[in-house]
Each structure stands twice: as structure tokens, then as C-alpha cells.
Amino acid sequence: MDNLSPEMLLLGFIYYMVFLFSTTCHEASHALMAKIGGDPTAAHGGQVSLNPIPHIVRSPFGMVLVPLLSFFTFGGMIGWASAPYDPLWERRHPHRAGWMALAGPAANFTLMILAVIGLRLGSYLQLFRFHPAYGATGPLGTTLWVFFSLNLLLGTFNLLPVPPLDGSSGVLVLMSEGAAQKYLDFIRGNSYALVGILLGIYIFQRFFPFIEAFARQLFF
């Protein structure tokens, strides 16, 4: 990105802070739900926490380097993180594992709803100018708009039912015990992670604009 103006640097800072907090909430929700379901693996790693440090230590490239490089390279922000879990626990309790997987996107959608409330309230109180097609003005309005758009993206993308995204494990809650075991044999017994990510990005690029437009129409 050629235009490293003060405004762009401020926007990059806002985007990164929102990404860091949102991703931390996402992974902490995974870890908390796993702990509630009987798997303390992530809790022992300190990931049942809104402190981003344990998550950064586990995924330094996905939490720091790649998000910043992606923003200043093409103006978007991508990255990743993960919460460890016990594969044997997943086998014993596939439904609990499914709820653990869904907890991450649920955290993103919760943050998105809170941002919607903040945007509507801030606009009503005339703290900033806001338009659903163009975003909001000022540091507060911009931060709330980034919370809305980034968490909508994170929550939706992670719900795609392709490995290693959360949706691929979330579907376990809809399966019988026997079907869940066969499904886990299939997705855990093969290296589908790279194929899944590429397929997920391909699908996501085509249908997310419609979801984003629907969300703006629904909430604003």
C-alpha cells in the first residue's frame, strides 16, 4: 500500500486492535466451551482468557505478522489462531465438540450485534455520522463499523462446513453418535486442511457480498 498517511495508519491500528480482540474472543469461546464440556486442554494453555498473549504465543504469524502485512499490502486484514483440544475427547463426545466449534463464530456474531447497537445509538445521539453503505465517521464510529464488518466476516467464514473451519466440526451437533464417528473418521483421517481453506475462500468470495448486503439491510 503506497498511501501510508496518518489516516491510513490510524485505520490500520483500529483494524488490528479489532482483529486482535475479536480473534481472542473467538478462541477464548472455543476454550471455555471445551472446558465446560470436559476438555481442559485449552484452559491449561491459558486460553480461557481475553488476554491476547496466550493466543499470540500459540499463533504468532496468524495473530500478528500476517494481519499487519495483509492490511498494508492490499487493504484487508486476514489471519488465524487456534485453540488446542483433545482428539480423544472429541471422539467420546462429538456433540460437545460440535458446540465447542460453534462457540467461536457465536462470539463473533455477538460482537457484531453489540457493534450494531453501538452504531445505532451513537448515530441517534449524534456522536458521529453513519451511513450503512459507507460506514461511520470519527474514531468511535469507525471502530464500531470495523467491529460490525470484521466480525460478520469472521463469523460467516468460520461457519463454512469445510475443514479446518469451525463449520466442519459444528455439523456434529446435527448427527447421531454413529454418523458422527464415521464423519470424524473421514475428516480427521485425511489432510483436507489446505483444500478446505482454498475451497472455503472460493465459495466465500462469491456469496459473502450477498450476506453483507442482507446484514446491512436487516440491521440498518
GROMACS .gro file of C-alpha atoms in nm:
model
  220
    1MET     CA    1   0.000   0.000   0.000
    2ASP     CA    2   0.157   0.325  -0.118
    3ASN     CA    3  -0.053   0.576   0.077
    4LEU     CA    4   0.076   0.549   0.434
    5SER     CA    5  -0.097   0.865   0.551
    6PRO     CA    6  -0.172   0.931   0.919
    7GLU     CA    7  -0.537   0.844   0.847
    8MET     CA    8  -0.438   0.511   0.693
    9LEU     CA    9  -0.207   0.430   0.985
   10LEU     CA   10  -0.490   0.508   1.228
   11LEU     CA   11  -0.727   0.288   1.030
   12GLY     CA   12  -0.469   0.007   1.031
   13PHE     CA   13  -0.432   0.042   1.409
   14ILE     CA   14  -0.811   0.027   1.457
   15TYR     CA   15  -0.843  -0.274   1.227
   16TYR     CA   16  -0.565  -0.461   1.406
   17MET     CA   17  -0.698  -0.389   1.755
   18VAL     CA   18  -1.045  -0.505   1.650
   19PHE     CA   19  -0.899  -0.814   1.482
   20LEU     CA   20  -0.689  -0.897   1.788
   21PHE     CA   21  -0.979  -0.858   2.031
   22SER     CA   22  -1.230  -1.038   1.808
   23THR     CA   23  -0.999  -1.332   1.740
   24THR     CA   24  -0.912  -1.356   2.109
   25CYS     CA   25  -1.284  -1.368   2.197
   26HIS     CA   26  -1.336  -1.633   1.927
   27GLU     CA   27  -1.062  -1.862   2.059
   28ALA     CA   28  -1.145  -1.798   2.424
   29SER     CA   29  -1.504  -1.906   2.350
   30HIS     CA   30  -1.377  -2.230   2.198
   31ALA     CA   31  -1.161  -2.289   2.503
   32LEU     CA   32  -1.439  -2.207   2.752
   33MET     CA   33  -1.694  -2.431   2.580
   34ALA     CA   34  -1.442  -2.716   2.568
   35LYS     CA   35  -1.373  -2.672   2.939
   36ILE     CA   36  -1.746  -2.675   3.017
   37GLY     CA   37  -1.776  -2.989   2.805
   38GLY     CA   38  -1.499  -3.169   2.992
   39ASP     CA   39  -1.184  -3.095   2.789
   40PRO     CA   40  -0.942  -2.869   2.983
   41THR     CA   41  -0.666  -2.879   2.719
   42ALA     CA   42  -0.704  -2.517   2.606
   43ALA     CA   43  -0.773  -2.399   2.961
   44HIS     CA   44  -0.440  -2.545   3.072
   45GLY     CA   45  -0.277  -2.339   2.798
   46GLY     CA   46  -0.427  -2.021   2.942
   47GLN     CA   47  -0.668  -1.970   2.653
   48VAL     CA   48  -0.985  -1.931   2.856
   49SER     CA   49  -0.891  -1.565   2.872
   50LEU     CA   50  -0.944  -1.234   2.694
   51ASN     CA   51  -0.572  -1.172   2.734
   52PRO     CA   52  -0.441  -1.200   2.376
   53ILE     CA   53  -0.090  -1.307   2.481
   54PRO     CA   54  -0.157  -1.685   2.509
   55HIS     CA   55  -0.326  -1.678   2.168
   56ILE     CA   56  -0.042  -1.477   2.013
   57VAL     CA   57   0.218  -1.714   2.160
   58ARG     CA   58   0.034  -2.010   2.004
   59SER     CA   59  -0.014  -1.844   1.661
   60PRO     CA   60   0.233  -1.553   1.624
   61PHE     CA   61   0.220  -1.547   1.244
   62GLY     CA   62  -0.159  -1.567   1.223
   63MET     CA   63  -0.220  -1.318   1.503
   64VAL     CA   64   0.048  -1.057   1.432
   65LEU     CA   65   0.257  -1.081   1.116
   66VAL     CA   66   0.001  -1.188   0.853
   67PRO     CA   67  -0.280  -0.949   0.963
   68LEU     CA   68  -0.050  -0.646   0.953
   69LEU     CA   69   0.113  -0.746   0.624
   70SER     CA   70  -0.225  -0.815   0.463
   71PHE     CA   71  -0.364  -0.475   0.565
   72PHE     CA   72  -0.068  -0.273   0.442
   73THR     CA   73  -0.037  -0.483   0.126
   74PHE     CA   74  -0.393  -0.491  -0.007
   75GLY     CA   75  -0.605  -0.306   0.249
   76GLY     CA   76  -0.776  -0.610   0.402
   77MET     CA   77  -0.699  -0.799   0.718
   78ILE     CA   78  -0.666  -1.176   0.733
   79GLY     CA   79  -0.514  -1.402   0.995
   80TRP     CA   80  -0.579  -1.705   1.207
   81ALA     CA   81  -0.550  -1.859   1.553
   82SER     CA   82  -0.642  -2.188   1.714
   83ALA     CA   83  -0.738  -2.345   2.044
   84PRO     CA   84  -0.596  -2.690   2.127
   85TYR     CA   85  -0.830  -2.976   2.213
   86ASP     CA   86  -0.808  -3.344   2.299
   87PRO     CA   87  -0.892  -3.560   1.992
   88LEU     CA   88  -0.994  -3.846   2.222
   89TRP     CA   89  -1.242  -3.615   2.395
   90GLU     CA   90  -1.383  -3.521   2.055
   91ARG     CA   91  -1.431  -3.891   1.980
   92ARG     CA   92  -1.601  -3.959   2.311
   93HIS     CA   93  -1.824  -3.651   2.296
   94PRO     CA   94  -1.876  -3.544   1.933
   95HIS     CA   95  -2.181  -3.333   2.016
   96ARG     CA   96  -1.990  -3.138   2.280
   97ALA     CA   97  -1.707  -3.094   2.029
   98GLY     CA   98  -1.961  -2.956   1.782
   99TRP     CA   99  -2.084  -2.698   2.032
  100MET     CA  100  -1.724  -2.608   2.111
  101ALA     CA  101  -1.665  -2.540   1.740
  102LEU     CA  102  -1.977  -2.324   1.710
  103ALA     CA  103  -1.883  -2.115   2.015
  104GLY     CA  104  -1.618  -1.925   1.818
  105PRO     CA  105  -1.847  -1.791   1.543
  106ALA     CA  106  -2.112  -1.725   1.810
  107ALA     CA  107  -1.866  -1.491   1.982
  108ASN     CA  108  -1.809  -1.305   1.654
  109PHE     CA  109  -2.180  -1.263   1.589
  110THR     CA  110  -2.228  -1.140   1.946
  111LEU     CA  111  -1.963  -0.872   1.893
  112MET     CA  112  -2.130  -0.784   1.563
  113ILE     CA  113  -2.468  -0.732   1.734
  114LEU     CA  114  -2.306  -0.517   2.003
  115ALA     CA  115  -2.149  -0.307   1.728
  116VAL     CA  116  -2.489  -0.266   1.563
  117ILE     CA  117  -2.632  -0.138   1.892
  118GLY     CA  118  -2.338   0.099   1.931
  119LEU     CA  119  -2.371   0.232   1.576
  120ARG     CA  120  -2.743   0.293   1.604
  121LEU     CA  121  -2.713   0.454   1.949
  122GLY     CA  122  -2.413   0.667   1.852
  123SER     CA  123  -2.589   0.786   1.537
  124TYR     CA  124  -2.906   0.865   1.734
  125LEU     CA  125  -2.705   1.065   1.989
  126GLN     CA  126  -2.519   1.236   1.701
  127LEU     CA  127  -2.180   1.122   1.829
  128PHE     CA  128  -2.082   1.054   1.468
  129ARG     CA  129  -2.232   1.044   1.121
  130PHE     CA  130  -2.328   0.700   0.996
  131HIS     CA  131  -2.449   0.556   0.667
  132PRO     CA  132  -2.491   0.178   0.622
  133ALA     CA  133  -2.339   0.187   0.273
  134TYR     CA  134  -2.031   0.393   0.360
  135GLY     CA  135  -1.963   0.339   0.729
  136ALA     CA  136  -1.923   0.587   1.011
  137THR     CA  137  -1.709   0.893   1.076
  138GLY     CA  138  -1.467   0.962   1.359
  139PRO     CA  139  -1.256   0.717   1.562
  140LEU     CA  140  -1.552   0.584   1.763
  141GLY     CA  141  -1.779   0.540   1.463
  142THR     CA  142  -1.501   0.382   1.256
  143THR     CA  143  -1.414   0.138   1.536
  144LEU     CA  144  -1.776   0.029   1.572
  145TRP     CA  145  -1.811  -0.010   1.195
  146VAL     CA  146  -1.496  -0.224   1.180
  147PHE     CA  147  -1.632  -0.435   1.467
  148PHE     CA  148  -1.951  -0.489   1.268
  149SER     CA  149  -1.794  -0.569   0.931
  150LEU     CA  150  -1.495  -0.771   1.053
  151ASN     CA  151  -1.695  -0.988   1.293
  152LEU     CA  152  -1.961  -1.051   1.030
  153LEU     CA  153  -1.682  -1.170   0.801
  154LEU     CA  154  -1.506  -1.382   1.067
  155GLY     CA  155  -1.824  -1.544   1.193
  156THR     CA  156  -1.958  -1.623   0.847
  157PHE     CA  157  -1.630  -1.754   0.707
  158ASN     CA  158  -1.568  -1.983   1.003
  159LEU     CA  159  -1.915  -2.135   0.968
  160LEU     CA  160  -1.831  -2.281   0.627
  161PRO     CA  161  -1.853  -2.664   0.664
  162VAL     CA  162  -1.507  -2.737   0.523
  163PRO     CA  163  -1.201  -2.849   0.722
  164PRO     CA  164  -1.034  -2.694   0.915
  165LEU     CA  165  -1.302  -2.424   0.962
  166ASP     CA  166  -1.536  -2.439   1.260
  167GLY     CA  167  -1.838  -2.530   1.050
  168SER     CA  168  -1.680  -2.865   0.962
  169SER     CA  169  -1.696  -2.964   1.330
  170GLY     CA  170  -2.010  -2.768   1.412
  171VAL     CA  171  -2.218  -3.004   1.195
  172LEU     CA  172  -2.151  -3.276   1.456
  173VAL     CA  173  -2.436  -3.139   1.667
  174LEU     CA  174  -2.680  -3.245   1.392
  175MET     CA  175  -2.553  -3.605   1.366
  176SER     CA  176  -2.625  -3.923   1.553
  177GLU     CA  177  -2.342  -4.075   1.753
  178GLY     CA  178  -2.269  -4.337   1.488
  179ALA     CA  179  -2.279  -4.091   1.199
  180ALA     CA  180  -2.055  -3.851   1.390
  181GLN     CA  181  -1.791  -4.123   1.438
  182LYS     CA  182  -1.790  -4.208   1.067
  183TYR     CA  183  -1.773  -3.840   0.978
  184LEU     CA  184  -1.474  -3.790   1.211
  185ASP     CA  185  -1.303  -4.091   1.055
  186PHE     CA  186  -1.340  -3.919   0.719
  187ILE     CA  187  -1.231  -3.563   0.800
  188ARG     CA  188  -0.964  -3.647   1.058
  189GLY     CA  189  -0.815  -3.933   0.862
  190ASN     CA  190  -0.725  -3.718   0.563
  191SER     CA  191  -0.526  -3.398   0.506
  192TYR     CA  192  -0.804  -3.173   0.381
  193ALA     CA  193  -0.694  -2.852   0.553
  194LEU     CA  194  -0.533  -2.679   0.253
  195VAL     CA  195  -0.802  -2.796   0.012
  196GLY     CA  196  -1.070  -2.688   0.258
  197ILE     CA  197  -0.923  -2.340   0.300
  198LEU     CA  198  -0.893  -2.287  -0.076
  199LEU     CA  199  -1.245  -2.417  -0.134
  200GLY     CA  200  -1.376  -2.204   0.152
  201ILE     CA  201  -1.217  -1.888   0.012
  202TYR     CA  202  -1.353  -1.964  -0.336
  203ILE     CA  203  -1.708  -2.012  -0.206
  204PHE     CA  204  -1.686  -1.725   0.041
  205GLN     CA  205  -1.580  -1.467  -0.216
  206ARG     CA  206  -1.891  -1.543  -0.418
  207PHE     CA  207  -2.165  -1.542  -0.157
  208PHE     CA  208  -2.035  -1.312   0.120
  209PRO     CA  209  -2.126  -0.987  -0.062
  210PHE     CA  210  -2.490  -1.101  -0.059
  211ILE     CA  211  -2.472  -1.186   0.312
  212GLU     CA  212  -2.310  -0.850   0.387
  213ALA     CA  213  -2.577  -0.664   0.191
  214PHE     CA  214  -2.851  -0.861   0.370
  215ALA     CA  215  -2.696  -0.787   0.712
  216ARG     CA  216  -2.679  -0.415   0.638
  217GLN     CA  217  -3.040  -0.416   0.522
  218LEU     CA  218  -3.152  -0.617   0.824
  219PHE     CA  219  -2.976  -0.413   1.093
  220PHE     CA  220  -2.966  -0.063   0.946
   0.00000   0.00000   0.00000
